[in-house]
Short mmCIF file of C-alpha atoms in Angstrom, two decimals:
data_model
loop_
_atom_site.label_atom_id
_atom_site.label_comp_id
_atom_site.label_asym_id
_atom_site.label_seq_id
_atom_site.Cartn_x
_atom_site.Cartn_y
_atom_site.Cartn_z
CA UNK A 1 -26.54 -80.66 -85.80
CA UNK A 2 -30.04 -83.68 -84.82
CA UNK A 3 -26.78 -85.99 -84.35
CA UNK A 4 -28.11 -85.56 -81.29
CA UNK A 5 -25.57 -88.57 -81.67
CA UNK A 6 -27.99 -88.14 -80.62
CA UNK A 7 -27.41 -93.25 -77.86
CA UNK A 8 -26.14 -93.40 -74.50
CA UNK A 9 -22.75 -92.34 -75.70
CA UNK A 10 -23.79 -90.03 -78.43
CA UNK A 11 -26.97 -88.07 -78.97
CA UNK A 12 -27.20 -87.70 -82.67
CA UNK A 13 -26.34 -84.23 -83.78
CA UNK A 14 -28.31 -83.30 -87.12
CA UNK A 15 -25.63 -82.17 -89.39
CA UNK A 16 -23.97 -83.70 -92.39
CA UNK A 17 -20.47 -83.46 -93.72
CA UNK A 18 -21.05 -82.93 -97.37
CA UNK A 19 -18.60 -81.53 -99.86
CA UNK A 20 -20.19 -80.72 -103.18
CA UNK A 21 -23.14 -82.89 -102.12
CA UNK A 22 -20.99 -85.98 -101.64
CA UNK A 23 -19.48 -87.73 -98.64
CA UNK A 24 -15.73 -88.21 -98.75
CA UNK A 25 -15.31 -91.93 -99.06
CA UNK A 26 -12.30 -93.81 -100.33
CA UNK A 27 -13.70 -97.30 -100.15
CA UNK A 28 -17.29 -98.41 -99.99
CA UNK A 29 -19.03 -97.57 -96.75
CA UNK A 30 -22.49 -98.54 -97.91
CA UNK A 31 -24.35 -100.66 -95.35
CA UNK A 32 -24.84 -104.30 -96.16
CA UNK A 33 -28.20 -105.78 -95.24
CA UNK A 34 -27.88 -108.70 -92.84
CA UNK A 35 -28.67 -112.09 -94.29
CA UNK A 36 -32.32 -113.03 -94.08
CA UNK A 37 -33.35 -115.68 -91.61
CA UNK A 38 -33.14 -119.13 -93.11
CA UNK A 39 -30.24 -118.33 -95.48
CA UNK A 40 -27.79 -120.20 -93.25
CA UNK A 41 -27.35 -121.40 -89.74
CA UNK A 42 -24.86 -118.60 -89.00
CA UNK A 43 -26.96 -115.73 -90.44
CA UNK A 44 -27.44 -114.29 -86.94
CA UNK A 45 -24.04 -115.22 -85.54
CA UNK A 46 -20.45 -114.28 -86.30
CA UNK A 47 -18.54 -117.35 -87.61
CA UNK A 48 -15.83 -116.63 -84.99
CA UNK A 49 -18.37 -116.81 -82.14
CA UNK A 50 -17.68 -120.32 -80.85
CA UNK A 51 -13.95 -119.62 -80.49
CA UNK A 52 -14.25 -116.15 -78.92
CA UNK A 53 -13.91 -115.18 -75.27
CA UNK A 54 -17.16 -114.74 -73.29
CA UNK A 55 -18.82 -111.34 -73.00
CA UNK A 56 -18.31 -111.37 -69.22
CA UNK A 57 -14.54 -111.38 -69.67
CA UNK A 58 -14.48 -107.93 -71.29
CA UNK A 59 -12.44 -105.42 -69.24
CA UNK A 60 -14.90 -103.49 -67.12
CA UNK A 61 -14.76 -100.86 -64.38
CA UNK A 62 -16.85 -101.26 -61.29
CA UNK A 63 -19.39 -98.54 -60.62
CA UNK A 64 -17.25 -97.41 -57.69
CA UNK A 65 -14.12 -97.42 -59.85
CA UNK A 66 -15.83 -95.37 -62.54
CA UNK A 67 -17.16 -92.80 -60.07
CA UNK A 68 -13.73 -92.61 -58.45
CA UNK A 69 -12.25 -91.49 -61.75
CA UNK A 70 -15.10 -89.54 -63.31
CA UNK A 71 -17.61 -88.83 -60.53
CA UNK A 72 -18.18 -85.56 -58.63
CA UNK A 73 -14.95 -85.99 -56.62
CA UNK A 74 -12.88 -87.85 -59.20
CA UNK A 75 -9.72 -86.77 -60.94
CA UNK A 76 -11.63 -86.27 -64.20
CA UNK A 77 -14.81 -84.75 -62.78
CA UNK A 78 -14.27 -81.65 -64.94
CA UNK A 79 -12.67 -83.54 -67.82
CA UNK A 80 -13.74 -83.05 -71.39
CA UNK A 81 -15.24 -85.96 -73.30
CA UNK A 82 -11.88 -86.28 -75.04
CA UNK A 83 -10.06 -86.48 -71.68
CA UNK A 84 -12.51 -89.07 -70.39
CA UNK A 85 -12.29 -91.20 -73.54
CA UNK A 86 -8.47 -91.10 -73.47
CA UNK A 87 -8.42 -92.10 -69.81
CA UNK A 88 -10.86 -94.98 -70.35
CA UNK A 89 -8.75 -96.37 -73.17
CA UNK A 90 -5.61 -95.99 -71.03
CA UNK A 91 -7.20 -97.86 -68.11
CA UNK A 92 -9.11 -100.60 -69.91
CA UNK A 93 -7.62 -100.93 -73.38
CA UNK A 94 -9.13 -100.77 -76.88
CA UNK A 95 -12.41 -102.43 -75.87
CA UNK A 96 -14.31 -102.33 -72.60
CA UNK A 97 -17.71 -102.92 -71.06
CA UNK A 98 -19.79 -100.61 -68.91
CA UNK A 99 -21.99 -102.78 -66.76
CA UNK A 100 -25.58 -101.64 -66.54
CA UNK A 101 -26.65 -100.07 -63.25
CA UNK A 102 -29.96 -98.75 -61.92
CA UNK A 103 -31.89 -100.48 -64.70
CA UNK A 104 -29.64 -99.49 -67.58
CA UNK A 105 -28.31 -101.86 -70.23
CA UNK A 106 -24.65 -102.80 -70.65
CA UNK A 107 -22.60 -100.74 -73.11
CA UNK A 108 -19.48 -101.87 -74.96
CA UNK A 109 -16.97 -99.16 -75.86
CA UNK A 110 -14.47 -99.75 -78.68
CA UNK A 111 -11.58 -97.65 -79.94
CA UNK A 112 -10.83 -99.77 -83.03
CA UNK A 113 -12.23 -98.60 -86.41
CA UNK A 114 -12.48 -102.14 -87.77
CA UNK A 115 -15.00 -102.76 -84.98
CA UNK A 116 -17.01 -99.73 -86.06
CA UNK A 117 -17.15 -101.00 -89.61
CA UNK A 118 -18.18 -104.49 -88.52
CA UNK A 119 -21.03 -103.14 -86.38
CA UNK A 120 -22.27 -100.86 -89.15
CA UNK A 121 -21.96 -103.53 -91.85
CA UNK A 122 -24.13 -105.97 -89.92
CA UNK A 123 -26.74 -103.62 -88.45
CA UNK A 124 -29.42 -104.69 -90.93
CA UNK A 125 -32.15 -102.62 -92.59
CA UNK A 126 -33.52 -101.21 -89.31
CA UNK A 127 -30.50 -99.97 -87.30
CA UNK A 128 -30.99 -99.63 -83.54
CA UNK A 129 -29.47 -97.00 -81.30
CA UNK A 130 -30.79 -97.12 -77.76
CA UNK A 131 -29.98 -95.07 -74.69
CA UNK A 132 -32.59 -92.31 -74.63
CA UNK A 133 -34.76 -94.06 -72.09
CA UNK A 134 -36.27 -90.94 -70.51
CA UNK A 135 -37.17 -89.62 -73.97
CA UNK A 136 -38.91 -92.89 -74.84
CA UNK A 137 -40.66 -93.06 -71.46
CA UNK A 138 -42.11 -89.59 -71.89
CA UNK A 139 -43.61 -90.31 -75.28
CA UNK A 140 -44.71 -93.92 -74.78
CA UNK A 141 -45.65 -93.96 -71.08
CA UNK A 142 -46.17 -90.40 -69.82
CA UNK A 143 -48.02 -88.84 -72.77
CA UNK A 144 -49.12 -91.57 -75.21
CA UNK A 145 -52.34 -89.67 -75.94
CA UNK A 146 -50.29 -86.75 -77.30
CA UNK A 147 -47.84 -88.67 -79.45
CA UNK A 148 -50.25 -91.34 -80.71
CA UNK A 149 -47.56 -94.00 -80.97
CA UNK A 150 -44.99 -91.79 -82.70
CA UNK A 151 -41.63 -92.04 -80.96
CA UNK A 152 -39.76 -89.93 -83.49
CA UNK A 153 -36.43 -90.61 -85.16
CA UNK A 154 -34.45 -90.02 -81.97
CA UNK A 155 -36.25 -92.55 -79.81
CA UNK A 156 -38.00 -95.00 -82.13
CA UNK A 157 -36.67 -98.42 -83.19
CA UNK A 158 -37.45 -101.14 -85.70
CA UNK A 159 -40.33 -100.90 -88.14
CA UNK A 160 -41.80 -97.86 -86.37
CA UNK A 161 -38.53 -95.99 -86.91
CA UNK A 162 -38.44 -97.13 -90.54
CA UNK A 163 -41.99 -95.91 -91.18
CA UNK A 164 -41.19 -92.48 -89.74
CA UNK A 165 -37.95 -92.24 -91.71
CA UNK A 166 -39.81 -93.17 -94.89
CA UNK A 167 -42.09 -90.16 -94.38
CA UNK A 168 -39.37 -87.59 -93.76
CA UNK A 169 -36.52 -88.79 -96.02
CA UNK A 170 -38.00 -87.52 -99.32
CA UNK A 171 -38.50 -84.10 -97.74
CA UNK A 172 -35.53 -83.55 -95.43
CA UNK A 173 -32.86 -85.03 -97.69
CA UNK A 174 -33.77 -83.34 -100.98
CA UNK A 175 -30.85 -81.16 -102.12
CA UNK A 176 -33.28 -78.68 -103.64
CA UNK A 177 -34.93 -78.06 -100.26
CA UNK A 178 -31.72 -76.31 -99.18
CA UNK A 179 -32.17 -73.71 -101.91
CA UNK A 180 -35.48 -72.61 -100.39
CA UNK A 181 -33.81 -71.72 -97.11
CA UNK A 182 -30.49 -70.10 -97.98
CA UNK A 183 -31.89 -66.58 -98.10
CA UNK A 184 -33.93 -67.04 -94.90
CA UNK A 185 -31.01 -68.54 -92.96
CA UNK A 186 -28.69 -65.85 -94.32
CA UNK A 187 -31.14 -63.21 -93.11
CA UNK A 188 -30.87 -64.61 -89.58
CA UNK A 189 -27.07 -64.69 -89.87
CA UNK A 190 -26.92 -61.05 -91.04
CA UNK A 191 -29.09 -60.03 -88.11
CA UNK A 192 -26.82 -61.99 -85.80
CA UNK A 193 -23.74 -60.20 -87.18
CA UNK A 194 -25.35 -56.89 -86.24
CA UNK A 195 -25.84 -58.12 -82.68
CA UNK A 196 -22.27 -59.44 -82.52
CA UNK A 197 -21.00 -56.02 -83.54
CA UNK A 198 -22.80 -54.44 -80.58
CA UNK A 199 -21.63 -57.12 -78.13
CA UNK A 200 -17.93 -56.27 -78.50
CA UNK A 201 -16.22 -54.37 -75.70
CA UNK A 202 -13.44 -51.76 -75.91
CA UNK A 203 -10.89 -54.50 -76.64
CA UNK A 204 -13.08 -55.80 -79.48
CA UNK A 205 -13.75 -58.93 -77.42
CA UNK A 206 -17.06 -60.68 -77.10
CA UNK A 207 -18.68 -61.17 -73.68
CA UNK A 208 -18.19 -64.25 -71.51
CA UNK A 209 -21.72 -65.43 -72.31
CA UNK A 210 -21.26 -65.42 -76.09
CA UNK A 211 -22.02 -69.15 -76.16
CA UNK A 212 -25.56 -68.24 -75.15
CA UNK A 213 -25.78 -65.98 -78.18
CA UNK A 214 -24.54 -68.68 -80.55
CA UNK A 215 -27.22 -70.96 -79.10
CA UNK A 216 -29.79 -68.26 -79.73
CA UNK A 217 -28.62 -67.97 -83.34
CA UNK A 218 -28.98 -71.75 -83.74
CA UNK A 219 -32.43 -71.75 -82.13
CA UNK A 220 -33.64 -68.83 -84.27
CA UNK A 221 -32.33 -70.55 -87.40
CA UNK A 222 -33.98 -73.83 -86.42
CA UNK A 223 -37.26 -72.00 -86.00
CA UNK A 224 -36.99 -70.82 -89.61
CA UNK A 225 -36.11 -74.31 -90.83
CA UNK A 226 -38.59 -76.50 -88.99
CA UNK A 227 -41.35 -74.13 -87.83
CA UNK A 228 -41.24 -71.76 -90.80
CA UNK A 229 -41.28 -68.85 -88.36
CA UNK A 230 -39.04 -66.31 -86.68
CA UNK A 231 -39.02 -67.06 -82.96
CA UNK A 232 -37.54 -63.73 -81.87
CA UNK A 233 -34.83 -65.20 -79.63
CA UNK A 234 -32.17 -62.83 -81.03
CA UNK A 235 -33.94 -59.81 -79.63
CA UNK A 236 -32.47 -58.34 -76.44
CA UNK A 237 -35.98 -57.34 -75.37
CA UNK A 238 -37.47 -60.79 -75.20
CA UNK A 239 -41.09 -61.64 -74.64
CA UNK A 240 -41.92 -64.02 -71.78
CA UNK A 241 -42.72 -66.71 -74.39
CA UNK A 242 -39.27 -66.41 -76.00
CA UNK A 243 -37.47 -66.45 -72.64
CA UNK A 244 -39.45 -69.54 -71.72
CA UNK A 245 -38.52 -71.32 -74.96
CA UNK A 246 -34.80 -70.65 -74.44
CA UNK A 247 -34.94 -71.89 -70.85
CA UNK A 248 -36.98 -74.99 -71.72
CA UNK A 249 -34.66 -76.19 -74.50
CA UNK A 250 -31.59 -75.72 -72.29
CA UNK A 251 -33.20 -77.46 -69.30
CA UNK A 252 -34.34 -80.41 -71.43
CA UNK A 253 -30.80 -81.12 -72.68
CA UNK A 254 -29.31 -80.79 -69.18
CA UNK A 255 -31.92 -83.10 -67.65
CA UNK A 256 -31.52 -85.76 -70.34
CA UNK A 257 -27.80 -85.82 -69.61
CA UNK A 258 -28.41 -86.26 -65.88
CA UNK A 259 -30.98 -89.03 -66.35
CA UNK A 260 -29.79 -90.98 -69.38
CA UNK A 261 -26.00 -90.51 -69.44
CA UNK A 262 -25.00 -90.13 -65.80
CA UNK A 263 -25.90 -92.84 -63.24
CA UNK A 264 -29.52 -92.27 -62.19
CA UNK A 265 -32.08 -94.35 -60.29
CA UNK A 266 -35.11 -92.92 -62.12
CA UNK A 267 -35.82 -96.26 -63.88
CA UNK A 268 -36.34 -97.85 -60.44
CA UNK A 269 -37.43 -94.88 -58.35
CA UNK A 270 -38.84 -91.71 -59.90
CA UNK A 271 -36.43 -88.96 -58.86
CA UNK A 272 -37.01 -85.17 -58.57
CA UNK A 273 -34.98 -84.76 -61.78
CA UNK A 274 -37.28 -87.18 -63.58
CA UNK A 275 -40.40 -85.24 -62.60
CA UNK A 276 -38.73 -81.97 -63.56
CA UNK A 277 -37.96 -83.37 -67.01
CA UNK A 278 -41.57 -84.51 -67.47
CA UNK A 279 -42.80 -81.00 -66.60
CA UNK A 280 -40.21 -79.39 -68.90
CA UNK A 281 -41.24 -81.58 -71.83
CA UNK A 282 -44.91 -80.82 -71.20
CA UNK A 283 -44.24 -77.09 -71.37
CA UNK A 284 -42.09 -77.47 -74.47
CA UNK A 285 -44.89 -79.45 -76.09
CA UNK A 286 -47.38 -76.61 -75.56
CA UNK A 287 -45.01 -73.98 -77.00
CA UNK A 288 -44.27 -76.02 -80.14
CA UNK A 289 -47.92 -77.01 -80.58
CA UNK A 290 -48.85 -73.32 -80.76
CA UNK A 291 -46.26 -72.77 -83.51
CA UNK A 292 -47.57 -75.76 -85.44
CA UNK A 293 -51.12 -74.41 -85.22
CA UNK A 294 -49.93 -71.05 -86.58
CA UNK A 295 -48.29 -72.83 -89.53
CA UNK A 296 -51.50 -74.74 -90.28
CA UNK A 297 -53.44 -71.47 -90.33
CA UNK A 298 -50.94 -69.97 -92.80
CA UNK A 299 -51.26 -73.01 -95.05
CA UNK A 300 -55.05 -72.84 -95.02
CA UNK A 301 -54.88 -69.24 -96.24
CA UNK A 302 -52.78 -70.28 -99.26
CA UNK A 303 -53.94 -73.78 -100.25
CA UNK A 304 -52.83 -73.49 -103.88
CA UNK A 305 -49.14 -72.84 -103.25
CA UNK A 306 -46.73 -74.68 -105.54
CA UNK A 307 -45.12 -77.74 -103.98
CA UNK A 308 -41.70 -76.34 -104.97
CA UNK A 309 -42.25 -73.35 -102.70
CA UNK A 310 -43.58 -75.21 -99.67
CA UNK A 311 -41.44 -75.24 -96.54
CA UNK A 312 -40.30 -78.41 -94.80
CA UNK A 313 -43.07 -78.04 -92.24
CA UNK A 314 -45.71 -77.47 -94.90
CA UNK A 315 -44.55 -80.52 -96.88
CA UNK A 316 -44.66 -82.67 -93.74
CA UNK A 317 -48.08 -81.36 -92.74
CA UNK A 318 -49.45 -82.39 -96.12
CA UNK A 319 -48.18 -85.93 -95.58
CA UNK A 320 -48.71 -86.51 -91.85
CA UNK A 321 -49.50 -83.89 -89.23
CA UNK A 322 -48.28 -86.05 -86.34
CA UNK A 323 -44.98 -86.66 -88.12
CA UNK A 324 -44.64 -82.92 -88.73
CA UNK A 325 -45.10 -82.18 -85.05
CA UNK A 326 -42.65 -84.86 -83.92
CA UNK A 327 -39.97 -83.74 -86.40
CA UNK A 328 -40.32 -80.11 -85.31
CA UNK A 329 -39.97 -81.05 -81.65
CA UNK A 330 -37.02 -83.38 -82.29
CA UNK A 331 -35.22 -80.82 -84.41
CA UNK A 332 -35.43 -78.15 -81.74
CA UNK A 333 -34.10 -80.59 -79.18
CA UNK A 334 -31.37 -82.13 -81.33
CA UNK A 335 -30.40 -79.46 -83.80
CA UNK A 336 -29.60 -76.44 -81.65
CA UNK A 337 -26.76 -77.39 -79.30
CA UNK A 338 -25.15 -79.64 -81.89
CA UNK A 339 -24.99 -76.95 -84.58
CA UNK A 340 -23.81 -74.25 -82.18
CA UNK A 341 -21.16 -76.60 -80.76
CA UNK A 342 -19.88 -77.52 -84.22
CA UNK A 343 -19.78 -73.88 -85.30
CA UNK A 344 -17.88 -72.90 -82.15
CA UNK A 345 -15.21 -75.52 -82.81
CA UNK A 346 -14.70 -74.33 -86.40
CA UNK A 347 -14.46 -70.67 -85.34
CA UNK A 348 -11.97 -71.54 -82.59
CA UNK A 349 -9.75 -73.38 -85.08
CA UNK A 350 -9.85 -70.47 -87.52
CA UNK A 351 -9.18 -67.95 -84.74
CA UNK A 352 -5.97 -69.83 -83.91
CA UNK A 353 -4.92 -70.17 -87.57
CA UNK A 354 -4.57 -66.67 -89.10
CA UNK A 355 -3.10 -68.01 -92.36
CA UNK A 356 -5.99 -70.45 -92.87
CA UNK A 357 -8.44 -67.72 -91.96
CA UNK A 358 -6.93 -65.36 -94.54
CA UNK A 359 -7.07 -68.10 -97.18
CA UNK A 360 -10.75 -68.68 -96.41
CA UNK A 361 -11.45 -64.95 -96.53
CA UNK A 362 -9.87 -64.77 -99.99
CA UNK A 363 -12.33 -67.42 -101.17
CA UNK A 364 -15.22 -65.60 -99.53
CA UNK A 365 -14.32 -62.32 -101.23
CA UNK A 366 -15.02 -64.04 -104.55
CA UNK A 367 -18.46 -65.07 -103.27
CA UNK A 368 -19.20 -61.92 -101.27
CA UNK A 369 -17.37 -59.02 -102.97
CA UNK A 370 -19.17 -56.71 -100.56
CA UNK A 371 -19.86 -57.56 -96.92
CA UNK A 372 -23.54 -56.82 -97.49
CA UNK A 373 -23.77 -59.13 -100.52
CA UNK A 374 -26.34 -61.89 -100.23
CA UNK A 375 -25.57 -65.58 -100.25
CA UNK A 376 -27.52 -67.48 -102.89
CA UNK A 377 -27.80 -71.08 -104.07
CA UNK A 378 -25.69 -70.11 -107.09
CA UNK A 379 -22.78 -68.39 -105.35
CA UNK A 380 -22.59 -71.04 -102.61
CA UNK A 381 -21.90 -73.84 -105.08
CA UNK A 382 -18.17 -73.18 -105.25
CA UNK A 383 -16.87 -72.91 -101.68
CA UNK A 384 -14.42 -75.84 -101.35
CA UNK A 385 -12.12 -74.27 -98.78
CA UNK A 386 -15.00 -73.23 -96.53
CA UNK A 387 -16.32 -76.80 -96.53
CA UNK A 388 -12.83 -78.15 -95.90
CA UNK A 389 -12.48 -75.81 -92.90
CA UNK A 390 -15.76 -77.05 -91.48
CA UNK A 391 -14.85 -80.72 -91.98
CA UNK A 392 -11.49 -80.17 -90.30
CA UNK A 393 -13.08 -78.24 -87.43
CA UNK A 394 -15.55 -81.07 -86.88
CA UNK A 395 -12.68 -83.57 -86.88
CA UNK A 396 -10.94 -81.73 -84.04
CA UNK A 397 -14.03 -80.53 -82.15
CA UNK A 398 -17.06 -82.67 -83.04
CA UNK A 399 -20.31 -81.98 -81.20
CA UNK A 400 -20.32 -85.55 -79.81
CA UNK A 401 -17.69 -88.13 -78.90
CA UNK A 402 -18.72 -90.78 -81.44
CA UNK A 403 -21.48 -92.95 -82.81
CA UNK A 404 -23.37 -95.77 -81.14
CA UNK A 405 -25.23 -98.76 -82.59
CA UNK A 406 -26.75 -101.96 -81.26
CA UNK A 407 -25.18 -105.12 -82.65
CA UNK A 408 -27.45 -106.45 -85.41
CA UNK A 409 -26.40 -110.04 -84.69
CA UNK A 410 -24.06 -111.95 -82.38
CA UNK A 411 -20.67 -110.40 -83.17
CA UNK A 412 -17.05 -110.97 -82.24
CA UNK A 413 -15.05 -107.81 -81.64
CA UNK A 414 -11.35 -108.09 -80.77
CA UNK A 415 -11.84 -111.72 -79.79
CA UNK A 416 -14.82 -111.13 -77.46
CA UNK A 417 -18.42 -112.23 -77.90
CA UNK A 418 -20.81 -109.27 -78.25
CA UNK A 419 -24.43 -110.51 -78.05
CA UNK A 420 -27.01 -109.27 -80.51
CA UNK A 421 -28.70 -106.08 -79.29
CA UNK A 422 -25.73 -104.86 -77.20
CA UNK A 423 -25.08 -101.13 -77.63
CA UNK A 424 -21.58 -100.53 -79.01
CA UNK A 425 -20.15 -97.04 -78.49
CA UNK A 426 -17.47 -95.94 -80.94
CA UNK A 427 -14.62 -93.83 -79.55
CA UNK A 428 -14.05 -91.89 -82.75
CA UNK A 429 -13.12 -88.62 -81.04
CA UNK A 430 -9.90 -90.12 -79.67
CA UNK A 431 -8.93 -91.61 -83.04
CA UNK A 432 -9.59 -88.38 -84.89
CA UNK A 433 -7.21 -86.40 -82.69
CA UNK A 434 -4.37 -88.83 -81.96
CA UNK A 435 -1.58 -90.36 -84.04
CA UNK A 436 -2.48 -93.47 -85.97
CA UNK A 437 -5.20 -92.34 -88.37
CA UNK A 438 -4.44 -88.77 -89.44
CA UNK A 439 -0.95 -87.38 -90.01
CA UNK A 440 -0.25 -84.34 -87.80
CA UNK A 441 -3.62 -84.91 -86.13
CA UNK A 442 -3.39 -82.02 -83.66
CA UNK A 443 -2.97 -79.46 -86.48
CA UNK A 444 -5.81 -77.63 -88.18
CA UNK A 445 -5.18 -78.52 -91.83
CA UNK A 446 -8.26 -77.97 -94.02
CA UNK A 447 -6.14 -78.84 -97.05
CA UNK A 448 -6.17 -82.50 -96.04
CA UNK A 449 -9.78 -82.63 -97.30
CA UNK A 450 -8.96 -81.13 -100.72
CA UNK A 451 -7.55 -82.70 -103.87
CA UNK A 452 -5.29 -81.50 -106.64
CA UNK A 453 -2.95 -78.49 -106.38
CA UNK A 454 -4.90 -77.09 -103.42
CA UNK A 455 -3.78 -80.06 -101.31
CA UNK A 456 -0.15 -80.06 -102.45
CA UNK A 457 2.30 -80.82 -99.63
CA UNK A 458 -0.43 -81.57 -97.10
CA UNK A 459 -1.33 -85.01 -95.69
CA UNK A 460 -4.54 -86.40 -97.10
CA UNK A 461 -7.61 -87.42 -95.12
CA UNK A 462 -7.73 -90.47 -97.38
CA UNK A 463 -5.11 -92.11 -95.16
CA UNK A 464 -7.59 -92.53 -92.30
CA UNK A 465 -9.89 -95.52 -91.98
CA UNK A 466 -13.21 -94.46 -93.58
CA UNK A 467 -15.18 -95.34 -90.44
CA UNK A 468 -13.14 -93.06 -88.15
CA UNK A 469 -14.57 -89.71 -89.28
CA UNK A 470 -18.38 -89.81 -89.33
CA UNK A 471 -19.68 -86.68 -87.58
CA UNK A 472 -23.22 -87.23 -88.83
CA UNK A 473 -23.51 -90.97 -88.48
CA UNK A 474 -23.74 -93.65 -91.14
CA UNK A 475 -26.15 -95.58 -93.29
CA UNK A 476 -29.91 -95.61 -92.98
CA UNK A 477 -29.79 -93.94 -89.57
CA UNK A 478 -27.45 -91.13 -90.56
CA UNK A 479 -28.48 -87.66 -89.38
CA UNK A 480 -31.69 -86.60 -91.11
CA UNK A 481 -30.80 -82.89 -90.83
CA UNK A 482 -27.23 -83.09 -92.09
CA UNK A 483 -27.77 -80.99 -95.22
CA UNK A 484 -29.52 -78.27 -93.26
CA UNK A 485 -26.89 -78.25 -90.52
CA UNK A 486 -24.05 -77.98 -93.00
CA UNK A 487 -25.79 -75.05 -94.67
CA UNK A 488 -26.25 -73.31 -91.30
CA UNK A 489 -22.56 -73.60 -90.45
CA UNK A 490 -21.44 -72.54 -93.92
CA UNK A 491 -23.53 -69.38 -93.75
CA UNK A 492 -22.55 -68.42 -90.20
CA UNK A 493 -18.82 -68.99 -90.73
CA UNK A 494 -18.96 -67.14 -94.07
CA UNK A 495 -20.55 -64.11 -92.49
CA UNK A 496 -18.23 -63.93 -89.49
CA UNK A 497 -14.98 -64.46 -91.41
CA UNK A 498 -15.98 -62.05 -94.17
CA UNK A 499 -16.79 -59.39 -91.56
CA UNK A 500 -14.06 -59.89 -88.95
CA UNK A 501 -10.49 -60.95 -88.30
CA UNK A 502 -11.09 -63.43 -85.47
CA UNK A 503 -8.49 -64.11 -82.79
CA UNK A 504 -8.39 -66.21 -79.61
CA UNK A 505 -6.31 -65.00 -76.64
CA UNK A 506 -7.16 -67.35 -73.77
CA UNK A 507 -5.34 -70.67 -74.13
CA UNK A 508 -7.02 -73.95 -74.97
CA UNK A 509 -10.77 -73.99 -75.44
CA UNK A 510 -12.33 -76.67 -73.20
CA UNK A 511 -15.57 -78.52 -73.83
CA UNK A 512 -17.40 -80.09 -70.89
CA UNK A 513 -18.96 -83.53 -71.01
CA UNK A 514 -22.67 -83.51 -71.72
CA UNK A 515 -25.04 -85.04 -74.26
CA UNK A 516 -23.43 -82.55 -76.64
CA UNK A 517 -19.94 -81.09 -76.23
CA UNK A 518 -20.60 -77.58 -74.94
CA UNK A 519 -17.91 -74.97 -74.24
CA UNK A 520 -16.64 -74.85 -70.67
CA UNK A 521 -14.54 -71.77 -71.49
CA UNK A 522 -15.89 -68.25 -71.92
CA UNK A 523 -16.08 -67.55 -75.65
CA UNK A 524 -14.32 -64.18 -75.56
CA UNK A 525 -13.30 -64.10 -79.21
CA UNK A 526 -11.53 -60.94 -80.37
CA UNK A 527 -13.16 -59.51 -83.51
CA UNK A 528 -11.53 -56.77 -85.57
CA UNK A 529 -13.31 -55.38 -88.60
CA UNK A 530 -12.13 -56.43 -92.05
CA UNK A 531 -11.50 -53.23 -94.04
CA UNK A 532 -12.97 -54.27 -97.35
#
């Protein structure tokens, strides 16, 4: 899911919550462009500014106090992102400030949805989301000759970001592009089901390292989507190149978390971790560049192909080769862990809800009368309960803890001055899972996302503030890969639930804090074959 959400508090995963092609919205959430300069003296300042409390008065932990709670020896050193967010709100209230350290900028953290809406509504036409400093450094300082000024959608800001987004939007966000990939992504999923079947032990349980296999599925699928190639990472007999690709993508995510999320001195003094990340990104660059070259060769052999049959990569290559390369690299970085994390959360919820799982399977039997039936653009049009299950799973176990945006002008949030350009993190994970927004928030209730008779007797998601649940971001900077990510999860969940009765026998599933929420518990799902 690219929402790697993927800022300092959220790397934007690339996945989008779409039901029937539309976002669930119960009042307008369309971004409003900030007033142009010269339209009024207060165009760049909140009218409440002069009467608000100074920025320096925001509740704020000291670096020592933060490390005492959440550092290597703190009470919450192994806490999930949900645990950490709950504890921060308990200690500091509904709004707080993380003071910058070791060259980092200050971050404001809010747990009030009205704040989220205010930040989004005033972000302007070029939304900013900072925090990936090491990513930016690599492309702009370490290897400018390779990237030729292209920072990519994850790291770029301002007009440069807008120009890149203008290139990729018409290609990545076309609903019809999904149709080209359903059969290819389903082919990967069917192959994955065959591997899953062999992984089960005598108790029909999957191995402790099953999370690695879900990541491999996501990486193989992403190769099909953005490189137009099978990478071969699902094979047990891997080539050295494939093993290297798996290791590099994992190391890159881990190192970004250490350098850009956790306290690090690399901005002042180049640390061993910094140099390791630079080497890792160099190696990843060479691997992806080879795949891009192979795609160019394939295109040159078939120059007259219809534009309707061209892959995402081929369409991008025709427009801008540098943009094609950057998007491929970003997608592999941002779209693997996010999609696998989101899929894991949905499967865990279904494994603990046999009645919901049976209801979903009944829907899937109409789409896939036989387990070996193929998924097609036509038969995937009517899958409302599947999409509701995915939305509800992402509510309870999103890949990231929330969104982040830089204030588009001087704002006042909860009576405090927030200067223009300050990164505001949005603690949506806490609000999605606690009382106050959703009725019975701890329960897995896909019906809350449905309407009509199917939702009878169930609380509606309409009761929540519309800016609380946004797993793929908002507005112009919403996740570019959301349609693709949703398709990936729909196909994987369809295949697994149609094939198996899934159960979970090991207590609560924990997710450890990282750039993306990754399972800290062994994924030993129990899978029993469905008879028909």
